[in-house]
Amino acid sequence: MNSSLTVKNLRTYFFVDEGIVKAVDGVDLTVGEAETVGVIGESGCGKSVMARSLLRLVVPPGEIVDGSAVLRRKDGSQVDIFSAPPSAEMLREIRGNEMSMVFQEPMTAFSPVHTVGFQISEMVAAHSRMSRKENREYVIDLLRRVGISNPAQRYDEYTYQLSGGMRQRAMIAMAISCSPKIIIADEPTTALDVTIQAQILDLMKELQRQNNMALVYITHDLGLVAENVDRVYVMYLGRVVEVGATRDIFVNPLHPYTQKLLQAVPRLAERQERLAAIEGTVPSALNPPAQCPFFSRCDKAMPGTCDRAIPALTTQAGREVRCFLYSQEQEATNDWQF
Amino acid sequence: MTWSYLLKRLAMFVAVVLLAITVNFIVPRLAPGDPTAAVLEQLLSRGQQVEGSQDIVAAYRARFGLDEPILLQYGRYLLNTARFDLGSSISYFPQKVESAIVSALPWTIGLLAVATVISFGLGSLLGALIAWPGSPRFLKSLSPALMVLSAIPYYLLALIILYLLAIWTGWFPLGGAYSQIPQRFDPSTLWDLAYHAFLPALSIVLAGVGFWALGMRGAMINVLGEDYLTLAEAKGLPKGRIFFAYAVRNAMLPQVTSLAIALGTAASGSVLVEVAFNYPGIGYLLYNALRSSDYFLIQGVAFFLVLTVALSVLILDLIYPLLDPRIQRR
């Protein structure tokens, strides 16, 4: 498969007074052309930091300390996003144009003092040559395409004048405005109510088909993943613990964490007294010990093995999993000491 | 902008001014006794005999209309104030209060307003740059210096500047606003005015720049954490555009509020600068009025200051919806 984006060994650390928070610690991610990929995990597992790292949007004290992200650009050339200096013109050209982002909360992601239309037009103007009038017409047409009624009027309105669903539609219109190859959607439906969620996801699917884009959903919504995603990355404490086709993962999860995550989904068919929850909390990513990250909460943990080293991500039954239950292979020691 | 918004703001302006005038009217009348009697008693206590003192008091009360019902006095007072008839100055008699204010006004506006605006612009830009992650390192090291500057009282700063640049080096004049009273506007007159205005302006700018920079820095740091800045960056906009159109634009809102208040209070706030530099503005006028217990002049200047604050807040209210579209809905 021809991949649009290949990320290898991404490490994003936050250098705080108390030490180093290893928010993303060695993540490999591949996004095929027009593929839909899901990254799931609990809050604090590093998925949002990973998403922002892909566009080099991490700000100090955060820093990408290692890894490469090779993007296939529209003209077919390949570039490593992580190797460019922070102020590189190439990064500016890629952002929005080749890879764009849909944010979780459009109310705060749009500037309150600029009209919605202005904010979209501005992005179009940054990446193309259009006259003012053409630009406006183009954006109004985009707003129409994402299902905003009366787009010519909406163009001149501010975010506080739009409803939540409308704002997220405008955000999506912005994301597709430069026909990027990849859209990264960071919890795109979390701020919306359920009926709107379905509409937004259908819209994204439809636009993906029309524009032949790859979509990366960053989410904790397993329902979204089950229905919309080709391949799933399960993240835990800055690492990918299981990767596979959505169907495989949902039918036969291998990693104990994935199993527990799926058990935690409430089912209407079964009468449950209490919702299943994963005991304990995600441990801190601040100076983590060299042991399986899930060790503290895992009921299949093997003392003497799981607390001695970090398991490597190995191929098992058509997917990759990071667990000593399936392979004794250990992750190469991380030589990133500071 | 809607008509109801405009009308509401105008009504607010009128209400504030009316209230201030009323306070201005009531407070002197709360004092026991009356001014004429007080003067007479002073004379009596020094052992001087005043024939028919009761008659004198009554005559003066009639002369100033103080024997009339209080409401009638109030109405007359309102009417006079509305016509900008603020009475006669005692120390500059027979000059009218309003003409004293009008002749001092251009100096104050020319010096204080301009210096405040320069200070605001410079300080805001500096503060924004200090907070901005992409700006050069030497700018960040300015922060403590600005903090010190904002802590030094402006009159002290004025004295230091006066000593360094006028007395010690002799580069600038010690005070005054002109070498000779300007007759007409030609380049040499303007140069002379600027030459005299430079030091007072410098002390106001320096004293204010720290305040504005620190305020802006705080506002910027808040804005920098906002999602819309991340989105602006994710859109692939050039750095400069993100800085001005998103970061500064959003951080400016509280600064503009402070500017309106600062402009309104500039005249009273910088009294001592005008005094230190012998600059013939409103502040200097107020200082002299206080020294010579010129009640009518003090009252007139107080009224004028209230008027400027109310006016600048009104102007701010009118331009605020342009800066922040969310305002007029509330």
CSV table of C-alpha atoms in Angstrom, one decimal, chain A:
chain,number,residue,atom,x,y,z
A,1,MET,CA,0.0,0.0,0.0
A,2,ASN,CA,1.2,3.4,-0.9
A,3,SER,CA,1.3,5.3,2.4
A,4,SER,CA,0.6,9.0,2.7
A,5,LEU,CA,2.3,9.4,6.0
A,6,THR,CA,4.9,7.2,7.8
A,7,VAL,CA,5.8,8.0,11.3
A,8,LYS,CA,8.6,6.2,13.0
A,9,ASN,CA,9.7,6.2,16.6
A,10,LEU,CA,8.0,9.5,17.5
A,11,ARG,CA,8.9,10.8,21.0
A,12,THR,CA,7.4,14.0,22.3
A,13,TYR,CA,8.6,14.8,25.8
A,14,PHE,CA,7.7,17.7,28.1
A,15,PHE,CA,10.5,19.1,30.1
A,16,VAL,CA,8.9,20.3,33.3
A,17,ASP,CA,10.5,21.3,36.6
A,18,GLU,CA,9.7,17.9,38.1
A,19,GLY,CA,11.4,15.9,35.3
A,20,ILE,CA,10.5,14.6,31.9
A,21,VAL,CA,7.0,13.8,31.0
A,22,LYS,CA,7.2,11.2,28.2
A,23,ALA,CA,3.8,12.0,26.7
A,24,VAL,CA,4.6,10.1,23.4
A,25,ASP,CA,7.3,7.6,23.7
A,26,GLY,CA,8.2,5.8,20.5
A,27,VAL,CA,5.1,5.7,18.4
A,28,ASP,CA,5.1,4.2,14.8
A,29,LEU,CA,2.1,5.2,12.7
A,30,THR,CA,1.3,4.5,9.1
A,31,VAL,CA,-1.5,6.2,7.2
A,32,GLY,CA,-2.3,4.8,3.8
A,33,GLU,CA,-3.7,6.8,0.9
A,34,ALA,CA,-7.4,7.6,1.5
A,35,GLU,CA,-7.3,5.3,4.5
A,36,THR,CA,-9.2,5.9,7.8
A,37,VAL,CA,-7.1,5.3,10.8
A,38,GLY,CA,-8.3,5.5,14.4
A,39,VAL,CA,-6.1,6.2,17.4
A,40,ILE,CA,-7.9,5.3,20.7
A,41,GLY,CA,-7.0,5.5,24.3
A,42,GLU,CA,-7.9,7.0,27.6
A,43,SER,CA,-7.4,10.6,28.5
A,44,GLY,CA,-3.8,11.3,29.1
A,45,CYS,CA,-2.5,8.5,26.9
A,46,GLY,CA,-0.7,10.9,24.6
A,47,LYS,CA,-3.0,10.7,21.6
A,48,SER,CA,-3.6,14.4,21.3
A,49,VAL,CA,0.0,15.3,21.8
A,50,MET,CA,0.8,12.8,19.1
A,51,ALA,CA,-1.7,14.4,16.8
A,52,ARG,CA,-0.2,17.9,17.4
A,53,SER,CA,3.3,16.5,16.9
A,54,LEU,CA,2.4,15.4,13.4
A,55,LEU,CA,1.9,19.1,12.4
A,56,ARG,CA,4.7,20.3,14.6
A,57,LEU,CA,2.3,22.2,16.8
A,58,VAL,CA,3.8,21.2,20.2
A,59,VAL,CA,5.0,24.2,22.1
A,60,PRO,CA,7.5,24.4,24.9
A,61,PRO,CA,8.1,22.8,27.4
A,62,GLY,CA,7.0,20.1,24.9
A,63,GLU,CA,9.5,19.0,22.3
A,64,ILE,CA,9.8,16.3,19.7
A,65,VAL,CA,13.0,14.7,20.7
A,66,ASP,CA,13.2,11.8,18.2
A,67,GLY,CA,11.5,10.2,15.2
A,68,SER,CA,10.7,10.9,11.6
A,69,ALA,CA,7.5,11.6,9.8
A,70,VAL,CA,7.7,11.1,6.1
A,71,LEU,CA,4.8,12.7,4.2
A,72,ARG,CA,4.1,12.1,0.6
A,73,ARG,CA,3.2,15.6,-0.7
A,74,LYS,CA,0.7,16.5,-3.4
A,75,ASP,CA,3.4,16.7,-6.1
A,76,GLY,CA,4.6,13.1,-5.1
A,77,SER,CA,7.8,14.2,-3.4
A,78,GLN,CA,8.5,13.0,0.1
A,79,VAL,CA,9.6,15.1,3.1
A,80,ASP,CA,10.4,14.4,6.7
A,81,ILE,CA,8.3,16.8,8.7
A,82,PHE,CA,10.3,16.4,11.9
A,83,SER,CA,13.7,17.2,10.3
A,84,ALA,CA,12.7,20.6,9.2
A,85,PRO,CA,13.6,23.6,11.4
A,86,PRO,CA,10.7,25.0,13.3
A,87,SER,CA,10.4,28.2,11.2
A,88,ALA,CA,10.8,26.4,7.8
A,89,GLU,CA,8.6,27.7,5.0
A,90,MET,CA,8.0,24.0,4.1
A,91,LEU,CA,6.2,23.5,7.4
A,92,ARG,CA,3.9,26.4,6.7
A,93,GLU,CA,3.2,25.1,3.2
A,94,ILE,CA,2.3,21.7,4.6
A,95,ARG,CA,0.1,22.9,7.4
A,96,GLY,CA,-3.5,23.2,6.2
A,97,ASN,CA,-2.5,22.6,2.7
A,98,GLU,CA,-1.3,19.0,2.7
A,99,MET,CA,-2.3,18.0,6.2
A,100,SER,CA,-5.1,19.8,8.1
A,101,MET,CA,-6.6,19.4,11.5
A,102,VAL,CA,-10.1,19.4,12.9
A,103,PHE,CA,-10.2,20.4,16.5
A,104,GLN,CA,-12.3,19.1,19.3
A,105,GLU,CA,-14.0,22.3,20.4
A,106,PRO,CA,-14.7,24.7,17.5
A,107,MET,CA,-16.0,27.3,19.8
A,108,THR,CA,-12.6,27.9,21.2
A,109,ALA,CA,-10.7,26.9,18.1
A,110,PHE,CA,-12.1,29.7,16.1
A,111,SER,CA,-11.0,33.2,17.0
A,112,PRO,CA,-14.0,35.0,18.6
A,113,VAL,CA,-13.2,38.4,17.0
A,114,HIS,CA,-13.0,37.3,13.4
A,115,THR,CA,-15.9,36.1,11.2
A,116,VAL,CA,-16.0,32.4,10.3
A,117,GLY,CA,-15.7,33.2,6.6
A,118,PHE,CA,-12.7,35.4,7.2
A,119,GLN,CA,-10.9,32.6,9.1
A,120,ILE,CA,-11.5,30.1,6.3
A,121,SER,CA,-10.7,32.5,3.5
A,122,GLU,CA,-7.5,33.4,5.1
A,123,MET,CA,-6.3,29.8,5.1
A,124,VAL,CA,-7.3,29.5,1.4
A,125,ALA,CA,-5.4,32.7,0.6
A,126,ALA,CA,-2.3,31.4,2.4
A,127,HIS,CA,-2.1,28.5,0.1
A,128,SER,CA,-3.5,29.6,-3.3
A,129,ARG,CA,-3.8,32.6,-5.5
A,130,MET,CA,-7.3,33.7,-5.8
A,131,SER,CA,-8.9,37.1,-6.1
A,132,ARG,CA,-10.8,38.3,-3.1
A,133,LYS,CA,-14.1,37.7,-4.9
A,134,GLU,CA,-13.2,34.2,-6.1
A,135,ASN,CA,-12.0,33.3,-2.6
A,136,ARG,CA,-15.2,34.4,-1.0
A,137,GLU,CA,-17.3,32.6,-3.6
A,138,TYR,CA,-15.1,29.5,-3.1
A,139,VAL,CA,-15.5,29.5,0.7
A,140,ILE,CA,-19.3,30.2,0.5
A,141,ASP,CA,-19.5,27.1,-1.8
A,142,LEU,CA,-17.5,25.1,0.7
A,143,LEU,CA,-19.9,26.1,3.5
A,144,ARG,CA,-22.7,25.0,1.3
A,145,ARG,CA,-21.0,21.7,0.7
A,146,VAL,CA,-20.7,20.9,4.4
A,147,GLY,CA,-24.4,21.5,4.8
A,148,ILE,CA,-24.6,25.0,6.2
A,149,SER,CA,-27.8,26.7,5.2
A,150,ASN,CA,-27.7,30.2,4.0
A,151,PRO,CA,-23.9,30.2,3.6
A,152,ALA,CA,-23.5,33.7,2.1
A,153,GLN,CA,-25.0,35.1,5.3
A,154,ARG,CA,-23.1,32.7,7.6
A,155,TYR,CA,-19.8,33.7,6.0
A,156,ASP,CA,-20.0,37.1,7.7
A,157,GLU,CA,-21.1,35.8,11.1
A,158,TYR,CA,-19.0,35.2,14.2
A,159,THR,CA,-18.6,31.8,16.0
A,160,TYR,CA,-20.9,32.8,18.9
A,161,GLN,CA,-23.7,33.3,16.4
A,162,LEU,CA,-23.5,29.7,15.1
A,163,SER,CA,-24.7,26.5,16.8
A,164,GLY,CA,-22.3,23.8,17.9
A,165,GLY,CA,-23.0,21.5,15.0
A,166,MET,CA,-22.8,24.5,12.6
A,167,ARG,CA,-19.4,25.5,14.0
A,168,GLN,CA,-18.0,22.0,13.6
A,169,ARG,CA,-19.3,22.0,10.0
A,170,ALA,CA,-17.4,25.2,9.4
A,171,MET,CA,-14.3,23.7,11.0
A,172,ILE,CA,-14.6,20.8,8.6
A,173,ALA,CA,-15.1,23.2,5.7
A,174,MET,CA,-11.9,24.8,6.7
A,175,ALA,CA,-10.0,21.5,7.0
A,176,ILE,CA,-11.0,20.5,3.5
A,177,SER,CA,-10.6,23.9,1.9
A,178,CYS,CA,-7.1,23.3,0.5
A,179,SER,CA,-7.9,19.7,-0.5
A,180,PRO,CA,-5.3,18.2,1.9
A,181,LYS,CA,-4.1,14.5,1.6
A,182,ILE,CA,-4.6,13.9,5.3
A,183,ILE,CA,-7.0,15.3,7.8
A,184,ILE,CA,-6.3,14.7,11.5
A,185,ALA,CA,-9.5,14.9,13.5
A,186,ASP,CA,-8.8,15.3,17.2
A,187,GLU,CA,-12.0,14.2,19.0
A,188,PRO,CA,-14.1,15.9,16.3
A,189,THR,CA,-17.4,14.9,17.8
A,190,THR,CA,-16.8,15.0,21.6
A,191,ALA,CA,-18.4,18.5,21.9
A,192,LEU,CA,-21.5,17.6,19.9
A,193,ASP,CA,-24.7,15.8,20.9
A,194,VAL,CA,-25.3,12.4,19.6
A,195,THR,CA,-27.6,13.2,16.6
A,196,ILE,CA,-25.2,15.8,15.4
A,197,GLN,CA,-22.3,13.4,15.9
A,198,ALA,CA,-23.7,11.0,13.4
A,199,GLN,CA,-24.3,13.8,10.8
A,200,ILE,CA,-20.8,15.1,11.2
A,201,LEU,CA,-19.2,11.6,10.8
A,202,ASP,CA,-21.3,10.9,7.7
A,203,LEU,CA,-20.3,14.3,6.3
A,204,MET,CA,-16.6,13.5,6.9
A,205,LYS,CA,-17.0,10.1,5.3
A,206,GLU,CA,-18.7,11.6,2.3
A,207,LEU,CA,-16.0,14.3,1.9
A,208,GLN,CA,-13.3,11.8,2.3
A,209,ARG,CA,-14.7,9.8,-0.6
A,210,GLN,CA,-15.1,12.9,-2.8
A,211,ASN,CA,-11.6,14.3,-2.1
A,212,ASN,CA,-9.8,11.0,-1.7
A,213,MET,CA,-8.3,12.0,1.6
A,214,ALA,CA,-6.8,10.0,4.5
A,215,LEU,CA,-8.5,10.5,7.8
A,216,VAL,CA,-6.9,10.1,11.2
A,217,TYR,CA,-9.4,10.0,14.1
A,218,ILE,CA,-8.0,10.7,17.5
A,219,THR,CA,-10.7,9.6,19.9
A,220,HIS,CA,-11.8,7.7,22.9
A,221,ASP,CA,-15.2,7.0,21.3
A,222,LEU,CA,-15.1,3.2,20.5
A,223,GLY,CA,-18.4,3.5,18.7
A,224,LEU,CA,-16.9,6.0,16.3
A,225,VAL,CA,-13.9,3.7,15.7
A,226,ALA,CA,-16.0,0.6,15.1
A,227,GLU,CA,-18.2,2.3,12.5
A,228,ASN,CA,-15.8,4.5,10.6
A,229,VAL,CA,-12.2,3.3,10.8
A,230,ASP,CA,-10.2,0.8,8.8
A,231,ARG,CA,-7.3,0.3,11.2
A,232,VAL,CA,-7.0,1.0,14.9
A,233,TYR,CA,-4.0,2.0,17.0
A,234,VAL,CA,-4.6,1.5,20.7
A,235,MET,CA,-2.4,3.8,22.8
A,236,TYR,CA,-1.5,3.5,26.4
A,237,LEU,CA,0.8,5.8,28.3
A,238,GLY,CA,2.6,7.2,25.3
A,239,ARG,CA,3.0,3.9,23.5
A,240,VAL,CA,1.0,1.9,21.0
A,241,VAL,CA,0.0,-1.3,22.6
A,242,GLU,CA,-2.0,-2.9,19.8
A,243,VAL,CA,-2.5,-2.2,16.1
A,244,GLY,CA,-4.7,-4.0,13.7
A,245,ALA,CA,-7.7,-4.0,11.4
A,246,THR,CA,-10.8,-2.7,13.2
A,247,ARG,CA,-12.7,-5.9,12.9
A,248,ASP,CA,-9.8,-8.0,14.3
A,249,ILE,CA,-9.3,-5.8,17.3
A,250,PHE,CA,-13.0,-5.6,18.1
A,251,VAL,CA,-13.7,-9.4,17.6
A,252,ASN,CA,-10.5,-10.7,19.2
A,253,PRO,CA,-8.5,-8.1,21.2
A,254,LEU,CA,-5.2,-9.5,22.2
A,255,HIS,CA,-3.7,-7.0,24.6
A,256,PRO,CA,-5.2,-7.1,28.1
A,257,TYR,CA,-5.7,-3.3,28.0
A,258,THR,CA,-7.7,-3.5,24.7
A,259,GLN,CA,-9.8,-6.3,26.2
A,260,LYS,CA,-10.6,-4.2,29.2
A,261,LEU,CA,-11.3,-1.2,27.1
A,262,LEU,CA,-13.9,-3.1,25.1
A,263,GLN,CA,-15.4,-4.7,28.2
A,264,ALA,CA,-16.0,-1.2,29.5
A,265,VAL,CA,-18.4,-0.4,26.7
A,266,PRO,CA,-21.9,-0.6,28.1
A,267,ARG,CA,-24.3,-2.9,26.2
A,268,LEU,CA,-28.0,-2.3,26.2
A,269,ALA,CA,-28.8,-6.0,25.6
A,270,GLU,CA,-27.2,-7.1,28.9
A,271,ARG,CA,-28.6,-6.0,32.1
A,272,GLN,CA,-25.7,-4.7,34.1
A,273,GLU,CA,-25.7,-3.6,37.7
A,274,ARG,CA,-22.6,-1.6,37.3
A,275,LEU,CA,-20.6,-0.5,34.3
A,276,ALA,CA,-17.4,-2.3,33.9
A,277,ALA,CA,-14.5,-0.1,34.5
A,278,ILE,CA,-10.7,-0.5,34.4
A,279,GLU,CA,-9.4,-0.5,38.0
A,280,GLY,CA,-7.0,2.2,38.9
A,281,THR,CA,-5.8,5.1,36.9
A,282,VAL,CA,-3.3,5.7,34.1
A,283,PRO,CA,0.0,6.0,35.8
A,284,SER,CA,2.0,9.3,35.4
A,285,ALA,CA,4.1,9.7,32.3
A,286,LEU,CA,6.6,11.6,34.5
A,287,ASN,CA,9.8,9.5,34.6
A,288,PRO,CA,8.0,6.2,34.1
A,289,PRO,CA,9.8,3.0,35.3
A,290,ALA,CA,11.2,0.5,32.8
A,291,GLN,CA,8.3,-1.9,33.0
A,292,CYS,CA,5.2,-2.7,31.0
A,293,PRO,CA,3.2,0.5,31.1
A,294,PHE,CA,0.0,-1.5,31.9
A,295,PHE,CA,1.6,-3.6,34.6
A,296,SER,CA,0.0,-1.7,37.5
A,297,ARG,CA,-3.6,-2.3,36.2
A,298,CYS,CA,-3.3,-5.6,34.4
A,299,ASP,CA,-4.9,-8.7,35.9
A,300,LYS,CA,-2.8,-11.0,33.7
A,301,ALA,CA,0.4,-9.4,34.8
A,302,MET,CA,3.3,-11.8,35.5
A,303,PRO,CA,5.5,-10.5,38.3
A,304,GLY,CA,9.1,-11.0,37.5
A,305,THR,CA,8.5,-10.6,33.8
A,306,CYS,CA,6.3,-7.6,33.2
A,307,ASP,CA,7.9,-5.4,35.8
A,308,ARG,CA,11.4,-6.0,34.6
A,309,ALA,CA,11.3,-4.7,31.1
A,310,ILE,CA,9.1,-3.1,28.5
A,311,PRO,CA,7.7,-5.5,25.9
A,312,ALA,CA,8.3,-4.8,22.3
A,313,LEU,CA,5.6,-4.4,19.7
A,314,THR,CA,5.6,-7.8,17.9
A,315,THR,CA,3.5,-9.3,15.1
A,316,GLN,CA,0.9,-11.8,16.3
A,317,ALA,CA,-2.0,-13.3,14.2
A,318,GLY,CA,-2.0,-10.5,11.6
A,319,ARG,CA,-1.6,-7.6,13.9
A,320,GLU,CA,0.9,-6.1,16.3
A,321,VAL,CA,0.7,-6.2,20.0
A,322,ARG,CA,2.9,-5.2,22.9
A,323,CYS,CA,2.6,-7.8,25.6
A,324,PHE,CA,4.8,-10.5,27.2
A,325,LEU,CA,1.9,-12.9,27.0
A,326,TYR,CA,2.6,-13.3,23.3
A,327,SER,CA,6.3,-12.7,22.9
A,328,GLN,CA,9.3,-12.4,25.2
A,329,GLU,CA,10.9,-9.8,23.0
A,330,GLN,CA,11.8,-6.6,24.9
A,331,GLU,CA,11.9,-3.1,23.6
A,332,ALA,CA,15.3,-1.8,22.9
A,333,THR,CA,16.5,0.3,25.8
A,334,ASN,CA,15.6,4.0,25.3
A,335,ASP,CA,18.9,5.8,25.2
A,336,TRP,CA,17.2,9.2,25.4
A,337,GLN,CA,18.5,10.3,28.7
A,338,PHE,CA,18.6,13.9,29.6
